[in-house]
CSV table of C-alpha atoms in Angstrom, one decimal:
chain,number,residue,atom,x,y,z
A,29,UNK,CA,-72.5,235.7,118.5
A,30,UNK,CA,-73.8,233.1,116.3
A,31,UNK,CA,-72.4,229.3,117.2
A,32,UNK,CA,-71.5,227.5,113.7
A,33,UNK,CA,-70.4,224.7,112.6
A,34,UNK,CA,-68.3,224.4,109.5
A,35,UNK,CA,-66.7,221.5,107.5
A,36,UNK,CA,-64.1,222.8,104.8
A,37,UNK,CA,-62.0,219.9,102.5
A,38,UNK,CA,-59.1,218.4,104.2
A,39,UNK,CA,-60.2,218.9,108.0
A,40,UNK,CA,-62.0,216.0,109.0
A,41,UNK,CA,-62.5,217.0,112.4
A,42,UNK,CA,-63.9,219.9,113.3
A,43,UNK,CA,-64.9,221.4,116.2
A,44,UNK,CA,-67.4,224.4,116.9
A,45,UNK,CA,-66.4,228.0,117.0
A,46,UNK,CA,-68.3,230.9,117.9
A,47,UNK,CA,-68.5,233.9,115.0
A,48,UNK,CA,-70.8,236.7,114.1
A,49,UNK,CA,-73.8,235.6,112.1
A,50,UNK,CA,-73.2,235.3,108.4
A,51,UNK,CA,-69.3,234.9,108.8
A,52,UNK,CA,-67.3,231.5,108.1
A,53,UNK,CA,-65.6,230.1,110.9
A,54,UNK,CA,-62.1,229.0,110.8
A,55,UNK,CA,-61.6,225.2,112.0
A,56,UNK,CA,-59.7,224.4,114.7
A,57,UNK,CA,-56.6,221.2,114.2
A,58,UNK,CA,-57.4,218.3,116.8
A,59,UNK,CA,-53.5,218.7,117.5
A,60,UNK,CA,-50.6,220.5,116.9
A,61,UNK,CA,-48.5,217.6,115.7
A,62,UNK,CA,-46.3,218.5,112.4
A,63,UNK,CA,-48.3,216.2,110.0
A,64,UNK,CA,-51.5,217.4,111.3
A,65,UNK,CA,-50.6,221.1,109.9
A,66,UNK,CA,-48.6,219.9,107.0
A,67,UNK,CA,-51.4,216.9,106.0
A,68,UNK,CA,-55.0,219.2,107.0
A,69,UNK,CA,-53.3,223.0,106.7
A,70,UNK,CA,-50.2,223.4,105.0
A,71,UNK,CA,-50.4,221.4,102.0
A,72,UNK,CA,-54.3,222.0,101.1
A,73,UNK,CA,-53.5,225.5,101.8
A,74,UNK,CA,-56.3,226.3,104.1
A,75,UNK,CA,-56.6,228.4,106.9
A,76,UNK,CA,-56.3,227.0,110.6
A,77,UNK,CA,-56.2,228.1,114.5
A,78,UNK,CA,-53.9,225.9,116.2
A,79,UNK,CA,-55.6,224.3,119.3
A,80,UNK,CA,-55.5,226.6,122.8
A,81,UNK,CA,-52.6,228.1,124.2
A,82,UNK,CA,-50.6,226.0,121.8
A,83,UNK,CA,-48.0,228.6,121.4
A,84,UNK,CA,-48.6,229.7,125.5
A,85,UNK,CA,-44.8,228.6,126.6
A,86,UNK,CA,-43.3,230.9,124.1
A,87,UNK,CA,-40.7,233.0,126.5
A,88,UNK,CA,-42.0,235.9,125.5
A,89,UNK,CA,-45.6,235.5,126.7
A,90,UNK,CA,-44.3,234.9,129.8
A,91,UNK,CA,-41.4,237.5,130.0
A,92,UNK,CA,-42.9,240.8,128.2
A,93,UNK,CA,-45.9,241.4,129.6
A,94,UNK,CA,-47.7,241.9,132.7
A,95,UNK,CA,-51.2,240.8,134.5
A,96,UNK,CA,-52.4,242.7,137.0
A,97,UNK,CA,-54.3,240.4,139.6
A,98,UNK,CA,-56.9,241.9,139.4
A,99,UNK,CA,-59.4,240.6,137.8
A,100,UNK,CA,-60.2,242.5,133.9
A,101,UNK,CA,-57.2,244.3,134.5
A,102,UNK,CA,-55.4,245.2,131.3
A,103,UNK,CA,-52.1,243.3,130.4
A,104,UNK,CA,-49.6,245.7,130.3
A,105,UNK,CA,-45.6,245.8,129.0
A,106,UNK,CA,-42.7,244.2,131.6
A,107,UNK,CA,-41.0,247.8,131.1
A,108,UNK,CA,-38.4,246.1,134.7
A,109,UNK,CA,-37.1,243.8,131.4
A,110,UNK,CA,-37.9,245.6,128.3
A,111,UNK,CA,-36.7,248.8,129.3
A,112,UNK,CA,-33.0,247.1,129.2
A,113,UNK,CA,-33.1,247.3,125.1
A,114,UNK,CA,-34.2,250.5,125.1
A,115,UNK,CA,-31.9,251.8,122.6
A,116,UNK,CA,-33.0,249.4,120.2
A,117,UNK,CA,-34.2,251.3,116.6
A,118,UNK,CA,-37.8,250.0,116.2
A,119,UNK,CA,-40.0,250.9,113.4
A,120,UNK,CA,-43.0,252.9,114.7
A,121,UNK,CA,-46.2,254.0,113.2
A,122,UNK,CA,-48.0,257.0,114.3
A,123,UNK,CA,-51.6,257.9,113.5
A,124,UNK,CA,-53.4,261.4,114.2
A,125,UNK,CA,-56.1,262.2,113.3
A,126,UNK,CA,-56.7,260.5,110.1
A,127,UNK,CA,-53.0,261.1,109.4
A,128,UNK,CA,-50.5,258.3,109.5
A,129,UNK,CA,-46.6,258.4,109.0
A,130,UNK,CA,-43.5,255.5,109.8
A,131,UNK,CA,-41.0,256.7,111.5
A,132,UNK,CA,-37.4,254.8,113.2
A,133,UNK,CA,-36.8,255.6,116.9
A,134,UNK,CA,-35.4,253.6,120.2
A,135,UNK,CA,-37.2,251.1,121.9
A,136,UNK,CA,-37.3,253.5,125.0
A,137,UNK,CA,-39.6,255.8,123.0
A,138,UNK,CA,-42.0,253.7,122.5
A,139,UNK,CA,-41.7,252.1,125.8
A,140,UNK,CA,-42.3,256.0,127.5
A,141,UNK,CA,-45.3,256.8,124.8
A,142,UNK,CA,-47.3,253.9,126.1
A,143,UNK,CA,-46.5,254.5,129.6
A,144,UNK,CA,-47.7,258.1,128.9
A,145,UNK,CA,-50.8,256.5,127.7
A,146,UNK,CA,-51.9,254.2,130.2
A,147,UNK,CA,-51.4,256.7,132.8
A,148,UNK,CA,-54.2,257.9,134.8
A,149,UNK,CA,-52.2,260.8,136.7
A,150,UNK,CA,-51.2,262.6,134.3
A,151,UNK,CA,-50.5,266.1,134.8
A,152,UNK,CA,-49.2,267.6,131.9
A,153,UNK,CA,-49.0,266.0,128.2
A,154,UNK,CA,-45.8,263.4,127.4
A,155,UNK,CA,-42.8,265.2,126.4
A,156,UNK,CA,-42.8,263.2,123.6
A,157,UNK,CA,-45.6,261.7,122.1
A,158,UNK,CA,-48.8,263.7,123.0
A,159,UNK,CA,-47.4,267.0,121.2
A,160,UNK,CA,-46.4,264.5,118.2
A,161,UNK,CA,-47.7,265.5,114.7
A,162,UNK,CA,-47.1,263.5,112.0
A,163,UNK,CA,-44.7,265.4,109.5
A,164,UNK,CA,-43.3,267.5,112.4
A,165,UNK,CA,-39.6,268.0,112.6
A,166,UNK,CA,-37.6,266.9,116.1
A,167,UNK,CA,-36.4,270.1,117.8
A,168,UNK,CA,-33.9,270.0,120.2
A,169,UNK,CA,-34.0,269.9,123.6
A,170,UNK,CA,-33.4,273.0,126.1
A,171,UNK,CA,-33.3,274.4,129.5
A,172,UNK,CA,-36.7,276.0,128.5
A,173,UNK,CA,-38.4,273.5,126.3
A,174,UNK,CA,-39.2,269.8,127.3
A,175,UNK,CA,-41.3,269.5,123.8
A,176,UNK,CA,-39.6,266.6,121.4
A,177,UNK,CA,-41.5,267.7,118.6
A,178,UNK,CA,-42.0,270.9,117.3
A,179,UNK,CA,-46.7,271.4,117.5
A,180,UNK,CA,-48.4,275.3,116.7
A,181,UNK,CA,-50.2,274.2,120.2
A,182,UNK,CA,-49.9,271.3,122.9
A,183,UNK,CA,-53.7,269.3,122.6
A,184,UNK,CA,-54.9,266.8,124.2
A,185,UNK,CA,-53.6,263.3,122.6
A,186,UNK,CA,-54.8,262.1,120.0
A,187,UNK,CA,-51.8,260.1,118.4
A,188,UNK,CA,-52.1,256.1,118.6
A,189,UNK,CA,-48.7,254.3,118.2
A,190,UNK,CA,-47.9,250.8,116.9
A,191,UNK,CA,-44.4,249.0,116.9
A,192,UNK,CA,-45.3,247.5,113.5
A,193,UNK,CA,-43.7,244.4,111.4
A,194,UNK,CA,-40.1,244.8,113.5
A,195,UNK,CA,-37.9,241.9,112.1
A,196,UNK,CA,-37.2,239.6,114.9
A,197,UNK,CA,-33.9,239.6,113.2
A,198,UNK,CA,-33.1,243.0,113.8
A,199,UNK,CA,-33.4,242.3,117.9
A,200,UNK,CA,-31.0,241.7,120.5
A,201,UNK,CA,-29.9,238.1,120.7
A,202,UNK,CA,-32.1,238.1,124.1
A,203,UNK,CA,-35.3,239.1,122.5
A,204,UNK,CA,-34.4,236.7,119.9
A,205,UNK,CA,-34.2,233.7,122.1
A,206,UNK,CA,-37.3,234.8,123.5
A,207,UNK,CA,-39.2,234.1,120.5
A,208,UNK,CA,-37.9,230.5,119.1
A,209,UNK,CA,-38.9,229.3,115.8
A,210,UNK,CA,-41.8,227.1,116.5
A,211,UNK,CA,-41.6,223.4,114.8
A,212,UNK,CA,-43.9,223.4,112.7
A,213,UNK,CA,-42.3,226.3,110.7
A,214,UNK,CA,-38.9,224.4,110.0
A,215,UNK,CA,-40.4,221.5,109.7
A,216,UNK,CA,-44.1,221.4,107.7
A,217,UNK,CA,-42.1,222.7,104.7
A,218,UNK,CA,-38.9,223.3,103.6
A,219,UNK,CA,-37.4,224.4,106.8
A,220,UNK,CA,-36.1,228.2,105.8
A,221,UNK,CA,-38.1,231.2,106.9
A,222,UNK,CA,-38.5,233.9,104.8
A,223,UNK,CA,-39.1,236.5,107.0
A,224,UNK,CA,-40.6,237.6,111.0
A,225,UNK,CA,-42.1,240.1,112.6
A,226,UNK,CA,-43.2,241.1,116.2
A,227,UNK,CA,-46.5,243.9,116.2
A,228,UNK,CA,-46.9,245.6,119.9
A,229,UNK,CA,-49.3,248.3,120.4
A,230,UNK,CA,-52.1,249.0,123.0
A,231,UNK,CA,-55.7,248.4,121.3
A,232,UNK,CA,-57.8,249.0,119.6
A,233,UNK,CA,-54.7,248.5,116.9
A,234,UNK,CA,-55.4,247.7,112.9
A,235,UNK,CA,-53.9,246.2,109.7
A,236,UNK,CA,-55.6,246.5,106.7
A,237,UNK,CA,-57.0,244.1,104.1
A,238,UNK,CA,-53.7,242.9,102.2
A,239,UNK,CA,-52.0,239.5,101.3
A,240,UNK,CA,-49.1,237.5,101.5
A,241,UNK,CA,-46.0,236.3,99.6
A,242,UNK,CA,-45.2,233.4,101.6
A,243,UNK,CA,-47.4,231.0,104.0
A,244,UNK,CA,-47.5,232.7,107.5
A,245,UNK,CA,-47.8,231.8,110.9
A,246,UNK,CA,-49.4,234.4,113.3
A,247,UNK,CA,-49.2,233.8,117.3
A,248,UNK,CA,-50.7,235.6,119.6
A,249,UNK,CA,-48.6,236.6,122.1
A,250,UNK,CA,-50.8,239.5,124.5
A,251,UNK,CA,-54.0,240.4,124.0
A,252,UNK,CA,-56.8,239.5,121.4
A,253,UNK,CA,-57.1,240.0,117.6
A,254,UNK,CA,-60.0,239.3,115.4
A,255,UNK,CA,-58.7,238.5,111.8
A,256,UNK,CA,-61.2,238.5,108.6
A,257,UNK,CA,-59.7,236.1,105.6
A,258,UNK,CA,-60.7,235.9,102.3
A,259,UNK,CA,-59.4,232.9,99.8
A,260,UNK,CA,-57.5,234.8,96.7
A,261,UNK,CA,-60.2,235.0,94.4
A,262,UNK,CA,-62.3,236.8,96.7
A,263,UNK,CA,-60.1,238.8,98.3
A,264,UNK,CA,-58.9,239.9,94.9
A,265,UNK,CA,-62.3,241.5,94.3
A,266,UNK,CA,-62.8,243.3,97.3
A,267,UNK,CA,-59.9,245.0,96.6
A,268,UNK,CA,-60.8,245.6,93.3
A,269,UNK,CA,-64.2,246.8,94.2
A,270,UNK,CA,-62.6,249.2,96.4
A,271,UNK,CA,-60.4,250.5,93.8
A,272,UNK,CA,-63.0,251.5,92.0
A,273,UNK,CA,-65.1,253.1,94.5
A,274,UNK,CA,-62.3,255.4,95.1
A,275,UNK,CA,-61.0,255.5,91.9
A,276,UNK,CA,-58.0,254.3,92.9
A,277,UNK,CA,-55.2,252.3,91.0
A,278,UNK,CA,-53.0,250.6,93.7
A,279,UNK,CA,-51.4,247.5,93.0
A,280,UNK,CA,-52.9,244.3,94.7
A,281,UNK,CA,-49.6,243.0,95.1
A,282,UNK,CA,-47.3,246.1,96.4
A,283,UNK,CA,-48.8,247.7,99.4
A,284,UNK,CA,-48.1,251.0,100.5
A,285,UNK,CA,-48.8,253.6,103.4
A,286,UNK,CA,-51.7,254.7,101.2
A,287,UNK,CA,-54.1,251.6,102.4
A,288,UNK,CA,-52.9,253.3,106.2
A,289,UNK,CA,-55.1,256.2,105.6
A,290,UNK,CA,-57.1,258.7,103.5
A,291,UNK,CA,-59.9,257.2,101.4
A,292,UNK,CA,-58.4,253.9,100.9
A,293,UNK,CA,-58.5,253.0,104.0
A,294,UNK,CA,-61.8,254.3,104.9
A,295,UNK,CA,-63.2,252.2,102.3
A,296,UNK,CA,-61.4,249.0,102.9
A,297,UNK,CA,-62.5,248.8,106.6
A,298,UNK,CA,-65.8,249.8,105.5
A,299,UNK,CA,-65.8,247.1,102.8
A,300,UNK,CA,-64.3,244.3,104.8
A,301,UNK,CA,-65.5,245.0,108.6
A,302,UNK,CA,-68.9,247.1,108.0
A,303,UNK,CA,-70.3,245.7,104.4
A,304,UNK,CA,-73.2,243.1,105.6
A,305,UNK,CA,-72.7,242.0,101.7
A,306,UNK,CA,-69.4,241.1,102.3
A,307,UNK,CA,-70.2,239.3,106.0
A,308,UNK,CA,-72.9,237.6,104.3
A,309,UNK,CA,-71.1,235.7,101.4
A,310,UNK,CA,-67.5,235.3,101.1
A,311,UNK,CA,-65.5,236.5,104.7
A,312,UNK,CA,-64.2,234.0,107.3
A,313,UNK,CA,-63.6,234.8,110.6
A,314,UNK,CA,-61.7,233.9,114.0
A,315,UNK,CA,-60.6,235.1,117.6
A,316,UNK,CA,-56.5,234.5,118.6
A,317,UNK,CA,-56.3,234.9,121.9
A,318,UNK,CA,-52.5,234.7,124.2
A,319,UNK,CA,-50.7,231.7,123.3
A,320,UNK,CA,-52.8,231.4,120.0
A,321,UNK,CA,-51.7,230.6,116.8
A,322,UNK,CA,-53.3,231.0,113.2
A,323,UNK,CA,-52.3,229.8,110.4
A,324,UNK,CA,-52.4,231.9,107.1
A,325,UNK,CA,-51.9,230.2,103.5
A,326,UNK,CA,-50.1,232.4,101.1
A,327,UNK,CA,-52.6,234.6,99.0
A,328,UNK,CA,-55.5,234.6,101.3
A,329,UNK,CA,-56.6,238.3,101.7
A,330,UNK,CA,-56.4,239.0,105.7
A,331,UNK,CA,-57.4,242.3,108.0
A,332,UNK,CA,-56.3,242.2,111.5
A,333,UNK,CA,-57.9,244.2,114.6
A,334,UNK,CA,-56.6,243.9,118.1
A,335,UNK,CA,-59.2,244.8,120.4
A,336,UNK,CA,-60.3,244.8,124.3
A,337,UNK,CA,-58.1,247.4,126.0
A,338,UNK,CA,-54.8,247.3,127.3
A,339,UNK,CA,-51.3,245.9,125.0
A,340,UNK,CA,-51.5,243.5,122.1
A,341,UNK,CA,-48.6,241.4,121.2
A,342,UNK,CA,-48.3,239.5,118.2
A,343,UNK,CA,-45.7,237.5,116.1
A,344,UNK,CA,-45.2,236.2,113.2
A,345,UNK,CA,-43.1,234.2,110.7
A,346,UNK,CA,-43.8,233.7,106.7
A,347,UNK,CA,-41.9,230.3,105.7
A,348,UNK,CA,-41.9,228.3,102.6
């Protein structure tokens, strides 16, 4: 890791960050006081972490996850509290294999898939989620057959899943109050949010290189995620560079499932994480770590990895 320090227009004060060589570092805000953001962040439109554990008394950091005492222990999901929305329909998606689907299920399966994976006494593969191939159909349950999903053979788990871009809207009231609006979202602009989502999965966990609509707010919540930004111009032709590697003709502004897998995603992660042309020249980079918060200007290209081991929490809200 190579210590920087960088200066970028509108944040007078900057402080040192660590980052791999070559990459831009994001500045960090002196404070987290409303016309801090909206003076230094919001209304230039560049890129910030909010200072430590800024977002750290969020009730969800506290109430979702677990922390084992000892010491590198993985954090872990508060299944004693979450497991009492289990039939909650969460939007899931499954990768195998290179394969990648979205499907709708209850909070409990989720919940029961990454129990399943953490497990280090497990006899016999998950009912549900280790025999999961993507495209299968549900069978139904019987005397004789504890399988979920209907597999030509039961294999050793491959299948990595990701409560992905769940609208905090769409939660119980409970889980709702768990994650307030933070200030500086009502306030830094014109007060309504567009739109929020919460992202839980067990790392390593992925997002692709894409952009957003709307400024956006991203707080750590468990775990830690590396994010890689690009401002829109540059970002803009890393996509398009990519487009034409694979001869591909997706649009930059509507994303699909097809920059979740196949060649299009092989190519962006090779473009934005493995290309020492792009690390070189035009990618910035920064850590958010629990109670961590990043801000995001509207069109600034962004890939997001969560890495480490054990679960990854995340939310996010995209305001005007």
């Amino acid at each position: 890791m190579l210590l920087a320090k960088i200066r970028i227009a509108g944040i007078g004060r900057c402080r040192t960050y660590g980052t791999e060589r070559g990459l831009r570092p994001v500045p960090v805000l002196p404070d987290a006081n409303i016309e801090t953001f909206r003076n230094e962040a919001f209304l230039p439109a560049l890129p910030v972490l909010l200072p430590r554990s800024t977002f750290g008394n969020l009730p969800a950091v506290q109430k979702w996850f677990e922390r084992d005492d000892e010491k590198g222990a993985p954090v872990t999901l508060n299944r004693s509290y979450l497991s009492g929305f289990g039939s909650t329909i969460v939007p899931l998606e499954i990768s195998s294999n290179h394969q990648f689907n979205r499907i709708e299920q209850s909070f409990s399966f989720f919940l029961e898939c990454v129990q399943s994976s953490q497990s280090r006494h497990q006899s016999r593969p998950n009912r549900y989620f280790s025999a999961y191939v993507p495209g299968a159909r549900a069978i139904k349950k019987t005397a004789t057959s504890n399988d979920f999903f209907s597999a030509a053979a039961i294999t050793p788990p491959t299948a990595k899943i990701y409560l992905a871009q769940a609208p905090i809207y769409d939660l119980p009231q409970a889980l709702r109050d768990d994650l307030p609006t933070p200030e500086l979202v009502l306030k830094a602009g014109k007060g309504d949010v567009y739109d929020s989502s919460i992202w839980l999965g067990q790392a390593p966990t992925y997002t692709p290189l894409h952009r957003d609509p709307n400024p956006n707010l991203f707080v750590q919540l468990a775990g830690t995620k590396v994010v890689r930004l690009f401002k829109p111009d540059a970002g803009r032709a890393v996509f398009a560079k990519v487009q034409e590697k694979i001869g591909g003709s997706a649009s930059a502004t509507l994303r699909g499932e097809e920059m979740m897998q196949g060649a299009e995603k092989q190519a962006l992660e090779q473009e934005v994480w493995g290309s020492s042309e792009v690390s070189l020249t035009s990618a910035y980079e920064t850590i958010v770590e629990r109670g961590g918060g990043l801000f995001i200007p509207k069109g600034w290209w962004h890939s997001i990895k969560g890495v480490g081991t054990g679960m990854t929490g995340s939310v996010n809200w995209w305001f005007r």
